[in-house]
Coordinates of C-alpha atoms in Angstrom, one line a residue:
Chain A
M1 CA 10.1 -21.8 -0.9
T2 CA 12.9 -22.6 1.6
A3 CA 12.8 -25.9 3.5
L4 CA 10.8 -25.9 6.7
R5 CA 12.8 -25.9 9.9
P6 CA 13.2 -29.6 11.0
D7 CA 11.0 -29.3 14.1
L8 CA 8.3 -27.5 12.1
A9 CA 8.5 -30.3 9.5
V10 CA 7.8 -32.9 12.1
I11 CA 4.8 -30.9 13.3
A12 CA 3.5 -30.2 9.8
E13 CA 3.7 -33.9 8.9
T14 CA 1.9 -35.0 12.0
I15 CA -1.0 -32.5 12.0
P16 CA -3.9 -34.1 10.1
T17 CA -5.9 -32.3 7.3
G18 CA -8.8 -30.3 8.6
A19 CA -7.3 -29.7 12.0
R20 CA -7.8 -26.3 13.7
V21 CA -4.3 -25.0 14.6
L22 CA -3.0 -22.1 16.6
D23 CA 0.8 -21.4 16.2
V24 CA 2.0 -19.5 19.2
G25 CA 5.2 -17.6 18.4
C26 CA 4.7 -18.3 14.7
G27 CA 7.5 -16.1 13.5
D28 CA 6.9 -15.1 9.9
G29 CA 4.3 -17.9 9.6
A30 CA 6.5 -20.6 7.9
L31 CA 4.6 -23.5 9.6
M32 CA 1.2 -21.9 9.0
A33 CA 2.0 -21.4 5.3
A34 CA 3.2 -25.0 5.0
L35 CA 0.0 -26.3 6.7
R36 CA -2.1 -24.1 4.3
D37 CA -0.2 -25.2 1.2
S38 CA 0.1 -28.9 2.0
K39 CA -3.1 -29.6 3.9
G40 CA -5.4 -26.7 3.3
I41 CA -5.4 -25.8 6.9
D42 CA -6.6 -22.3 7.9
A43 CA -4.2 -21.9 10.9
R44 CA -4.1 -18.9 13.2
G45 CA -1.0 -17.4 14.7
M46 CA 0.4 -15.2 17.4
E47 CA 3.7 -13.5 17.3
I48 CA 5.4 -10.9 19.4
D49 CA 7.6 -9.2 16.8
P50 CA 5.6 -6.7 14.7
V51 CA 7.8 -7.1 11.6
N52 CA 7.3 -10.8 11.7
V53 CA 3.5 -10.2 12.1
A54 CA 3.5 -7.9 9.1
N55 CA 5.5 -10.4 7.0
A56 CA 3.0 -13.2 7.9
V57 CA 0.0 -11.0 7.1
T58 CA 1.5 -10.2 3.7
R59 CA 1.6 -14.0 3.1
G60 CA -2.1 -14.0 3.7
L61 CA -1.9 -15.6 7.1
A62 CA -4.1 -14.7 10.1
V63 CA -1.6 -13.6 12.7
V64 CA -2.1 -11.3 15.6
Q65 CA 0.6 -9.5 17.5
G66 CA 0.7 -10.8 21.1
D67 CA 2.8 -12.2 23.9
A68 CA 2.5 -15.8 24.9
D69 CA 2.9 -14.9 28.5
T70 CA -0.1 -12.6 28.6
D71 CA -2.3 -12.9 25.6
L72 CA -3.1 -16.6 25.4
A73 CA -5.8 -15.9 28.1
D74 CA -7.8 -14.2 25.4
Y75 CA -8.5 -17.5 23.6
P76 CA -11.5 -19.6 24.6
D77 CA -11.2 -23.1 25.9
D78 CA -10.9 -25.9 23.3
S79 CA -10.8 -23.4 20.4
F80 CA -8.1 -25.4 18.6
D81 CA -7.3 -29.0 18.0
Y82 CA -3.6 -28.2 18.2
A83 CA -1.7 -25.4 19.9
V84 CA 1.9 -25.2 18.7
L85 CA 4.7 -23.6 20.6
S86 CA 7.9 -24.0 18.6
Q87 CA 11.2 -22.9 20.1
T88 CA 9.4 -20.4 22.2
L89 CA 8.9 -22.1 25.6
Q90 CA 12.4 -21.3 26.7
T91 CA 11.8 -17.6 26.0
T92 CA 8.6 -17.2 28.1
R93 CA 8.6 -15.8 31.6
R94 CA 6.4 -18.5 33.0
P95 CA 6.7 -21.7 30.9
D96 CA 4.5 -23.6 33.3
L97 CA 1.6 -21.2 32.9
V98 CA 2.1 -21.0 29.1
L99 CA 1.9 -24.8 28.9
D100 CA -1.3 -24.7 30.9
Q101 CA -2.7 -22.1 28.5
L102 CA -1.7 -24.2 25.4
L103 CA -3.5 -27.3 26.7
R104 CA -6.5 -25.2 27.7
I105 CA -6.9 -23.6 24.2
G106 CA -5.8 -26.7 22.3
K107 CA -6.9 -30.3 22.8
Q108 CA -3.3 -31.2 22.1
A109 CA -0.1 -29.2 22.0
F110 CA 3.1 -29.4 20.1
V111 CA 6.1 -28.0 22.0
S112 CA 9.6 -27.9 20.5
F113 CA 12.7 -26.6 22.2
P114 CA 16.5 -26.7 22.1
N115 CA 17.9 -29.3 24.4
F116 CA 20.2 -27.7 26.9
A117 CA 21.7 -31.0 27.9
Q118 CA 23.0 -31.9 24.5
W119 CA 26.7 -32.9 24.9
K120 CA 28.2 -30.0 23.1
I121 CA 26.5 -27.6 25.4
R122 CA 27.6 -29.8 28.4
F123 CA 31.2 -29.7 27.2
A124 CA 31.2 -26.0 26.6
H125 CA 29.9 -25.5 30.1
M126 CA 32.0 -28.1 31.8
F127 CA 35.3 -27.3 30.2
G128 CA 34.8 -23.7 29.1
G129 CA 33.4 -22.7 32.5
R130 CA 31.2 -20.2 30.7
M131 CA 27.6 -20.1 29.5
P132 CA 27.6 -22.0 26.2
V133 CA 27.4 -20.2 22.9
T134 CA 26.8 -22.8 20.2
K135 CA 25.4 -22.9 16.7
Q136 CA 22.0 -23.9 18.0
L137 CA 22.1 -21.4 20.9
P138 CA 24.1 -18.5 19.5
H139 CA 23.3 -15.9 22.1
R140 CA 25.5 -14.7 24.9
W141 CA 24.1 -14.9 28.5
Y142 CA 23.1 -11.3 28.6
D143 CA 21.4 -10.9 25.3
T144 CA 19.8 -14.2 24.9
P145 CA 16.0 -14.4 24.6
N146 CA 16.2 -17.9 26.1
I147 CA 15.6 -17.2 29.7
H148 CA 14.4 -20.6 30.8
H149 CA 16.8 -23.2 29.4
V150 CA 15.4 -26.7 29.6
T151 CA 16.7 -30.2 28.9
I152 CA 14.7 -33.1 27.5
D153 CA 14.6 -34.9 30.9
D154 CA 13.6 -31.7 32.6
F155 CA 10.8 -31.2 30.2
K156 CA 9.5 -34.8 30.6
S157 CA 9.3 -34.5 34.3
F158 CA 7.8 -31.1 34.0
V159 CA 5.0 -32.5 31.8
E160 CA 4.4 -35.3 34.2
D161 CA 4.3 -32.9 37.2
R162 CA 1.7 -30.8 35.4
G163 CA -0.4 -33.9 34.8
Y164 CA -0.2 -34.0 31.0
S165 CA 0.6 -37.0 28.9
I166 CA 3.2 -37.3 26.1
E167 CA 1.5 -38.6 22.9
G168 CA 4.6 -38.3 20.7
E169 CA 8.2 -37.4 20.9
W170 CA 10.7 -36.6 18.1
Y171 CA 14.5 -35.9 18.5
L172 CA 16.6 -34.0 16.1
S173 CA 20.3 -33.5 15.5
G174 CA 20.7 -30.7 12.9
E175 CA 18.5 -31.7 10.0
K176 CA 18.4 -35.4 11.0
R177 CA 15.9 -37.2 13.1
R178 CA 17.3 -39.6 15.7
G179 CA 16.0 -42.2 18.0
A180 CA 15.0 -41.8 21.7
G181 CA 18.2 -43.5 22.9
L182 CA 20.4 -41.2 24.9
A183 CA 18.3 -38.3 23.5
N184 CA 19.0 -36.1 26.5
L185 CA 22.7 -36.3 25.7
L186 CA 22.6 -36.5 21.9
A187 CA 19.6 -34.6 20.6
E188 CA 19.9 -30.9 19.8
H189 CA 16.2 -30.3 19.5
A190 CA 13.1 -32.1 20.8
V191 CA 9.5 -32.0 19.7
F192 CA 6.7 -33.3 22.0
L193 CA 3.1 -33.8 21.4
L194 CA 1.2 -33.4 24.6
K195 CA -2.3 -34.1 25.7
R196 CA -4.4 -33.1 28.7
Chain B
M1 CA -7.8 8.9 -11.9
A2 CA -8.9 6.1 -14.1
Q3 CA -11.8 6.4 -16.5
T4 CA -14.8 5.3 -14.6
M5 CA -17.5 2.9 -15.7
G6 CA -18.0 4.3 -19.2
E7 CA -21.4 5.9 -19.7
D8 CA -22.8 4.7 -16.4
G9 CA -23.6 8.0 -14.5
R10 CA -23.8 6.2 -11.2
F11 CA -20.0 5.9 -11.2
G12 CA -17.3 8.5 -11.2
L13 CA -16.1 11.5 -9.3
D14 CA -18.3 13.8 -7.4
R15 CA -21.5 11.9 -7.8
R16 CA -24.8 12.9 -6.2
T17 CA -28.0 11.0 -5.9
K18 CA -31.2 11.0 -3.9
L19 CA -32.7 7.7 -3.1
L20 CA -36.1 6.9 -1.6
G21 CA -34.8 4.8 1.2
P22 CA -35.9 4.8 3.9
V23 CA -33.1 4.3 6.3
R24 CA -34.4 2.6 9.4
L25 CA -32.5 4.6 12.1
D26 CA -31.6 3.2 15.5
S27 CA -33.7 6.0 17.0
G28 CA -36.8 4.4 15.4
V29 CA -37.1 7.2 12.8
Q30 CA -37.6 6.1 9.2
F31 CA -35.4 8.6 7.4
A32 CA -36.3 9.4 3.7
P33 CA -35.4 10.4 1.2
V34 CA -31.7 10.0 1.5
E35 CA -29.2 12.2 -0.4
F36 CA -25.8 10.7 -1.1
A37 CA -22.6 12.4 -2.2
Y38 CA -19.9 9.9 -3.2
E39 CA -17.0 9.2 -5.5
T40 CA -16.0 6.0 -7.3
Y41 CA -12.6 5.3 -8.7
G42 CA -11.7 2.4 -11.1
E43 CA -14.0 -0.1 -12.8
L44 CA -16.2 -2.7 -11.3
N45 CA -15.1 -6.0 -12.8
A46 CA -17.4 -8.4 -14.6
D47 CA -18.2 -10.5 -11.6
K48 CA -18.3 -7.5 -9.3
S49 CA -15.7 -8.9 -7.1
N50 CA -13.3 -6.0 -6.8
A51 CA -15.3 -3.4 -4.9
I52 CA -13.6 -1.7 -2.0
L53 CA -15.5 0.7 0.3
V54 CA -13.4 3.3 2.0
C55 CA -15.1 4.8 5.0
H56 CA -14.1 8.2 6.2
A57 CA -13.4 9.6 9.7
L58 CA -15.4 12.3 11.7
T59 CA -14.5 15.3 9.6
G60 CA -13.5 13.4 6.4
D61 CA -15.5 13.2 3.2
Q62 CA -15.9 11.4 -0.1
Y63 CA -12.8 13.1 -1.6
V64 CA -10.5 10.2 -0.6
A65 CA -8.3 10.5 -3.6
S66 CA -9.3 13.6 -5.4
T67 CA -8.9 17.3 -4.8
H68 CA -11.2 18.8 -2.1
P69 CA -13.5 21.3 -3.7
V70 CA -13.3 23.8 -0.8
T71 CA -9.7 23.6 0.4
G72 CA -8.1 22.6 -2.9
K73 CA -6.0 20.1 -1.1
P74 CA -5.4 16.6 -2.4
G75 CA -7.6 13.7 -1.2
W76 CA -7.3 12.8 2.4
W77 CA -5.9 9.3 1.9
T78 CA -3.8 9.6 -1.3
R79 CA -1.0 7.8 0.5
L80 CA -3.1 4.7 0.5
V81 CA -5.5 5.1 -2.4
G82 CA -4.3 5.8 -6.0
E83 CA -2.5 4.4 -8.9
G84 CA 0.3 2.1 -7.7
K85 CA -1.0 2.3 -4.1
P86 CA -2.4 -0.6 -2.1
V87 CA -5.9 0.5 -2.9
D88 CA -5.6 1.0 -6.6
P89 CA -8.2 2.2 -9.1
S90 CA -6.4 0.3 -11.9
R91 CA -7.4 -3.0 -10.1
H92 CA -10.1 -2.1 -7.7
C93 CA -13.5 -0.3 -7.9
I94 CA -13.2 2.1 -4.9
I95 CA -16.2 3.7 -3.4
C96 CA -16.1 6.5 -0.8
I97 CA -19.4 7.9 0.5
N98 CA -19.9 11.1 2.6
V99 CA -21.5 9.7 5.7
L100 CA -25.1 10.4 6.7
G101 CA -25.1 13.4 9.0
S102 CA -22.1 15.0 7.3
C103 CA -22.0 18.2 5.3
M104 CA -20.4 17.5 1.9
G105 CA -23.5 16.6 0.1
S106 CA -25.0 13.6 1.9
S107 CA -28.1 14.1 4.0
G108 CA -27.2 16.0 7.2
P109 CA -28.5 18.9 9.4
A110 CA -27.5 21.4 6.7
S111 CA -29.4 19.8 3.9
F112 CA -33.0 20.8 3.1
D113 CA -35.9 19.1 4.8
P114 CA -38.3 18.4 1.9
G115 CA -41.1 18.8 4.3
T116 CA -40.3 22.4 5.2
G117 CA -38.1 23.6 2.4
Q118 CA -35.7 24.7 5.2
P119 CA -32.5 23.1 6.4
Y120 CA -33.1 20.4 8.9
A121 CA -30.8 22.0 11.5
M122 CA -31.6 20.3 14.9
D123 CA -34.7 18.6 13.4
F124 CA -32.3 16.2 11.7
P125 CA -32.7 12.9 13.5
V126 CA -29.9 11.8 15.8
I127 CA -28.0 9.1 14.0
T128 CA -25.6 6.3 14.8
I129 CA -22.6 4.6 13.2
A130 CA -25.0 1.7 12.2
D131 CA -27.3 4.2 10.6
M132 CA -24.4 5.5 8.5
V133 CA -23.7 1.9 7.4
R134 CA -27.3 1.1 6.6
A135 CA -27.5 4.2 4.5
Q136 CA -24.3 3.2 2.7
A137 CA -25.9 -0.2 2.0
I138 CA -28.8 1.5 0.3
L139 CA -26.4 3.3 -2.0
L140 CA -24.5 0.2 -2.8
D141 CA -27.7 -1.6 -3.7
H142 CA -28.3 1.3 -6.1
L143 CA -24.8 0.8 -7.5
G144 CA -25.6 -2.9 -8.0
I145 CA -22.8 -3.9 -5.6
E146 CA -23.9 -6.8 -3.5
R147 CA -20.6 -7.9 -2.1
L148 CA -17.7 -5.8 -0.9
A149 CA -14.3 -7.3 -1.3
C150 CA -13.1 -5.1 1.5
V151 CA -14.4 -2.3 3.7
I152 CA -11.5 -0.2 5.0
G153 CA -11.4 2.7 7.4
G154 CA -9.4 4.5 10.0
S155 CA -10.8 6.0 13.2
M156 CA -14.6 6.5 12.7
G157 CA -14.0 4.8 9.3
G158 CA -12.8 1.7 11.2
M159 CA -16.0 1.8 13.3
Q160 CA -18.0 1.7 10.1
A161 CA -15.9 -1.2 8.8
L162 CA -16.5 -3.2 12.0
T163 CA -20.2 -2.4 11.9
W164 CA -20.4 -3.4 8.2
A165 CA -18.9 -6.8 9.1
S166 CA -21.3 -7.2 12.0
L167 CA -24.5 -6.0 10.3
F168 CA -23.9 -7.4 6.8
P169 CA -21.5 -10.4 7.3
D170 CA -22.5 -11.9 3.9
R171 CA -21.7 -8.7 2.1
V172 CA -18.2 -8.1 3.5
Q173 CA -15.4 -10.4 2.4
S174 CA -12.8 -8.6 4.4
A175 CA -12.5 -5.6 6.7
I176 CA -9.5 -3.4 7.5
V177 CA -9.8 -1.5 10.8
I178 CA -7.1 1.1 11.5
A179 CA -6.6 3.1 14.7
S180 CA -10.1 2.4 15.8
T181 CA -12.2 1.0 18.5
A182 CA -15.4 -1.1 19.1
R183 CA -16.8 1.4 21.6
H184 CA -16.3 5.0 22.7
S185 CA -14.7 5.2 26.1
A186 CA -15.7 7.7 28.8
Q187 CA -12.6 9.7 27.9
N188 CA -13.6 9.7 24.2
I189 CA -17.1 10.9 25.1
A190 CA -15.7 13.5 27.4
F191 CA -13.5 15.1 24.7
H192 CA -16.4 15.2 22.3
E193 CA -18.7 16.8 24.9
V194 CA -16.1 19.6 25.3
G195 CA -16.4 20.2 21.5
R196 CA -20.2 20.1 21.5
Q197 CA -20.4 22.5 24.4
A198 CA -18.0 24.9 22.7
I199 CA -20.3 25.0 19.7
M200 CA -23.5 25.3 21.7
A201 CA -22.1 27.9 24.0
D202 CA -21.4 30.1 20.9
P203 CA -24.3 32.6 20.8
N204 CA -24.0 32.5 17.0
W205 CA -25.1 28.8 17.1
Q206 CA -28.6 30.1 17.8
G207 CA -30.1 26.7 18.7
G208 CA -28.7 25.3 15.5
N209 CA -30.7 27.7 13.3
Y210 CA -27.7 29.7 11.9
Y211 CA -28.2 28.7 8.3
G212 CA -28.7 31.8 6.2
S213 CA -27.6 34.0 9.1
V214 CA -24.6 36.4 8.9
D215 CA -23.6 35.1 12.3
Q216 CA -22.1 31.6 12.2
P217 CA -20.9 29.6 15.2
D218 CA -17.3 29.7 13.9
A219 CA -15.7 30.5 17.2
G220 CA -17.4 27.5 18.9
L221 CA -16.6 25.1 16.1
A222 CA -13.0 26.3 15.9
V223 CA -12.6 25.6 19.7
A224 CA -14.2 22.2 19.2
R225 CA -11.7 21.4 16.5
M226 CA -8.8 22.7 18.6
A227 CA -9.6 20.4 21.5
A228 CA -10.2 17.4 19.2
H229 CA -7.0 18.1 17.3
I230 CA -4.9 17.7 20.4
T231 CA -6.3 14.2 20.8
Y232 CA -5.1 13.3 17.3
L233 CA -1.5 14.1 18.1
S234 CA 0.9 12.7 20.6
E235 CA 2.6 14.5 23.4
A236 CA 6.0 13.5 22.0
G237 CA 4.9 14.7 18.5
L238 CA 3.8 18.1 19.9
T239 CA 7.0 18.5 21.9
E240 CA 9.1 17.7 18.8
K241 CA 7.2 20.0 16.5
F242 CA 6.7 22.9 18.8
G243 CA 8.3 22.4 22.2
R244 CA 7.9 25.7 24.1
Q245 CA 9.0 27.8 21.1
L246 CA 7.5 31.3 20.8
Q247 CA 5.6 32.4 17.7
D248 CA 7.2 35.2 15.8
R249 CA 8.5 36.9 18.9
E250 CA 11.6 37.0 21.1
T251 CA 9.9 37.1 24.5
K252 CA 6.6 36.4 26.2
T253 CA 4.1 39.3 25.8
F254 CA 2.5 38.9 29.2
G255 CA -0.9 38.8 27.4
F256 CA -3.2 36.3 25.8
D257 CA -2.1 36.5 22.3
A258 CA -0.8 33.3 20.8
D259 CA 2.7 33.6 22.3
F260 CA 3.5 29.9 21.8
Q261 CA 3.8 28.2 18.4
V262 CA 1.5 25.5 19.5
E263 CA -1.2 28.0 20.3
S264 CA -0.8 29.6 16.9
Y265 CA -0.9 26.2 15.2
L266 CA -4.1 25.2 17.0
R267 CA -5.8 28.5 16.2
Y268 CA -4.9 27.9 12.5
Q269 CA -6.3 24.4 12.7
G270 CA -9.5 25.7 14.2
L271 CA -10.0 28.6 11.8
S272 CA -9.3 26.6 8.7
F273 CA -11.7 23.9 9.8
V274 CA -14.7 26.2 10.0
E275 CA -14.2 26.9 6.3
R276 CA -15.1 23.4 5.4
F277 CA -17.3 22.0 8.1
D278 CA -20.8 22.5 9.5
A279 CA -21.1 23.0 13.2
N280 CA -24.3 21.0 13.4
S281 CA -22.8 18.1 11.5
Y282 CA -20.0 18.1 14.1
L283 CA -22.6 17.8 16.8
Y284 CA -24.4 14.9 15.1
I285 CA -21.4 12.9 14.1
T286 CA -19.7 13.2 17.4
R287 CA -22.9 12.0 19.0
A288 CA -23.0 9.0 16.6
M289 CA -19.5 8.1 17.7
D290 CA -20.3 8.5 21.4
Y291 CA -23.3 6.2 21.0
Y292 CA -21.1 3.6 19.4
D293 CA -20.6 0.4 21.3
L294 CA -20.7 -2.6 19.1
A295 CA -21.1 -5.0 22.0
E296 CA -24.1 -3.2 23.4
E297 CA -26.8 -5.0 21.4
H298 CA -25.1 -8.3 22.0
G299 CA -25.4 -8.3 25.8
G300 CA -22.1 -6.6 26.1
V301 CA -20.3 -9.6 24.5
L302 CA -18.3 -8.2 21.6
A303 CA -17.6 -11.7 20.2
K304 CA -21.3 -12.2 19.5
A305 CA -21.2 -9.3 17.1
F306 CA -19.0 -11.5 14.9
Q307 CA -20.4 -15.0 15.6
G308 CA -20.0 -17.3 12.7
T309 CA -18.4 -14.6 10.5
R310 CA -16.5 -15.6 7.4
T311 CA -15.1 -12.1 7.0
R312 CA -11.3 -11.8 7.1
F313 CA -10.1 -9.0 9.5
C314 CA -7.0 -6.9 9.6
L315 CA -6.5 -4.5 12.5
V316 CA -3.7 -2.0 12.8
S317 CA -3.0 0.3 15.8
F318 CA -0.3 2.8 16.5
D319 CA 1.7 2.9 19.7
S320 CA 1.4 6.6 20.2
D321 CA -2.3 6.8 19.6
W322 CA -4.0 7.7 22.9
L323 CA -7.4 8.4 21.4
Y324 CA -8.0 4.8 20.3
P325 CA -5.0 3.1 21.9
T326 CA -3.8 -0.4 21.1
I327 CA -5.7 -1.9 23.9
E328 CA -8.9 -1.1 22.1
S329 CA -7.7 -3.0 19.0
K330 CA -6.7 -5.9 21.2
R331 CA -10.2 -6.0 22.6
I332 CA -11.5 -6.4 19.1
V333 CA -8.9 -9.1 18.3
Q334 CA -9.9 -10.9 21.5
A335 CA -13.5 -10.9 20.4
L336 CA -12.6 -12.0 16.9
N337 CA -10.5 -14.9 18.3
A338 CA -13.4 -15.9 20.5
A339 CA -15.7 -15.9 17.4
G340 CA -13.1 -18.0 15.6
A341 CA -12.7 -15.3 12.9
A342 CA -9.7 -15.0 10.7
A343 CA -8.0 -12.0 12.2
S344 CA -4.7 -10.3 11.9
F345 CA -3.5 -7.5 14.1
V346 CA -0.3 -5.5 14.4
E347 CA 0.7 -2.5 16.5
L348 CA 2.9 -0.2 14.5
S349 CA 5.3 2.3 15.9
S350 CA 4.8 6.0 15.0
P351 CA 5.5 9.3 16.7
F352 CA 2.4 10.8 15.2
G353 CA -0.4 9.7 17.5
H354 CA -3.9 8.9 16.2
D355 CA -3.2 10.9 13.0
A356 CA -0.5 8.4 12.0
F357 CA -2.9 6.4 9.8
L358 CA -3.3 9.5 7.5
L359 CA 0.4 10.2 7.3
D360 CA 3.3 8.4 5.7
A361 CA 3.1 4.9 7.1
P362 CA 4.9 2.6 4.8
E363 CA 4.5 -0.4 7.1
M364 CA 0.8 0.1 7.2
N365 CA 0.7 0.3 3.4
R366 CA 2.7 -2.9 3.1
I367 CA 0.4 -4.8 5.5
I368 CA -2.8 -3.5 3.7
D369 CA -1.3 -4.4 0.3
G370 CA -0.4 -7.9 1.4
F371 CA -3.7 -8.4 3.1
L372 CA -5.7 -7.4 0.1
K373 CA -3.5 -9.4 -2.3
A374 CA -3.8 -12.4 -0.1
G375 CA -7.5 -12.0 -0.5
G376 CA -7.2 -12.2 -4.3
L377 CA -7.4 -8.4 -4.7

């Protein structure tokens, strides 16, 4: 098995055994499989791409095809201990409503996203004068699925404005974890654990 | 097909049995005795943990993977069921039962009423999807199969799979529901009513008492099939296959012969159907489908039909299916989510409409194979 993506590794480590987990935008189910194999967790997933759904189902995972923007409304309140949204928030049409849904369905929510204020992106923008194309954000402006770019500081104030609290935060540069110092400038990815 | 169950006459191809029953029908009738026509493929393993029930659709039958005795055509789901296929007699014990009300050997309007020695005709009780499932449960008891590793079906077969999981949650480890729905919509009922009226408007139908008569309601049944067949295909599929092409002629005839290829095709579908199907069975089974609404007895809340279930579910829909469109599968998924069930769902792309599940669908096969194997099958 290939190594888990670093933000997913953080989430997999933190979720306790026995938790009920919904992974929104679960891709091919890598996190769900890791949770099952390491903690015996019977997670549920939602994914928009049918090929990814099929791949997840063939791994024995319970994944339904759906769109985070429209289909989260189908889940009852408090049906999960954790709702996970990894590297998907920036692709949704209404990140604010999606976050509300996550924290309605889940008692807590993990959200991970690429930090648009990381210095390489700032440099590319400032000196290149163009929308940045980097290793972590490899798409061009017109074909990117990332329609709501967000920075770590944006996200923190967004969470505060929505009335949620931050229970945990993790910052990543490539594979490595880093401290919170200057995270908005230095971290490529962030993972937040949120609570109502 | 694999050698089946040694000397045990209950297992094998083209089995018939009559059981005392009774089946307690939704209408209140206690129906007995019950005749069953069914096939099994593959061996039941020692702990009886590899049984897969395949449920057939409206005009399907028990010949899921063996040659149809009337048409001589291969089994109706040989793309999914067979050696090396996702449902594999070398690993699974596969059971397919002609549904109650049908005409391929299980009790239906064409079978003989032991009380009168005559065909039941319209004295056959009106049945429901749940009645079909309760009857199947009686046959499985007879076969000594308590637990089904999987119930799988498309269209009306999917309705049965859902009903199995709802009525007998402890007997169903997993359910695969393809191109199906949890209730018949007004549009579904409307199309079926057209078919039924076509049959009953045929003077040869004779109030259903045409058995033994020279005059059979073939014209009515053929029209019913033609109307239904359109609902199994997609507009794009029909356009691609036929467009406005004329049939064996250069120009329009300014008459009512089958000028267009699509007319000729539909007429052929209708005519060949009457060779293998009973008009009264068509009335009874379409009625059963129209009465189908799994949420009805749960106060309209579909999730309650699956409360506390431990069954694993896999649903597949096709994007060009307008008979049971994706939204119907999503309704089921929503209910399963609300019930906390382990559910998977995917909408596959196909140009073939509702019929896609019976045609070459490699992605569907891959999903079913993976889902079954993940369940230890």
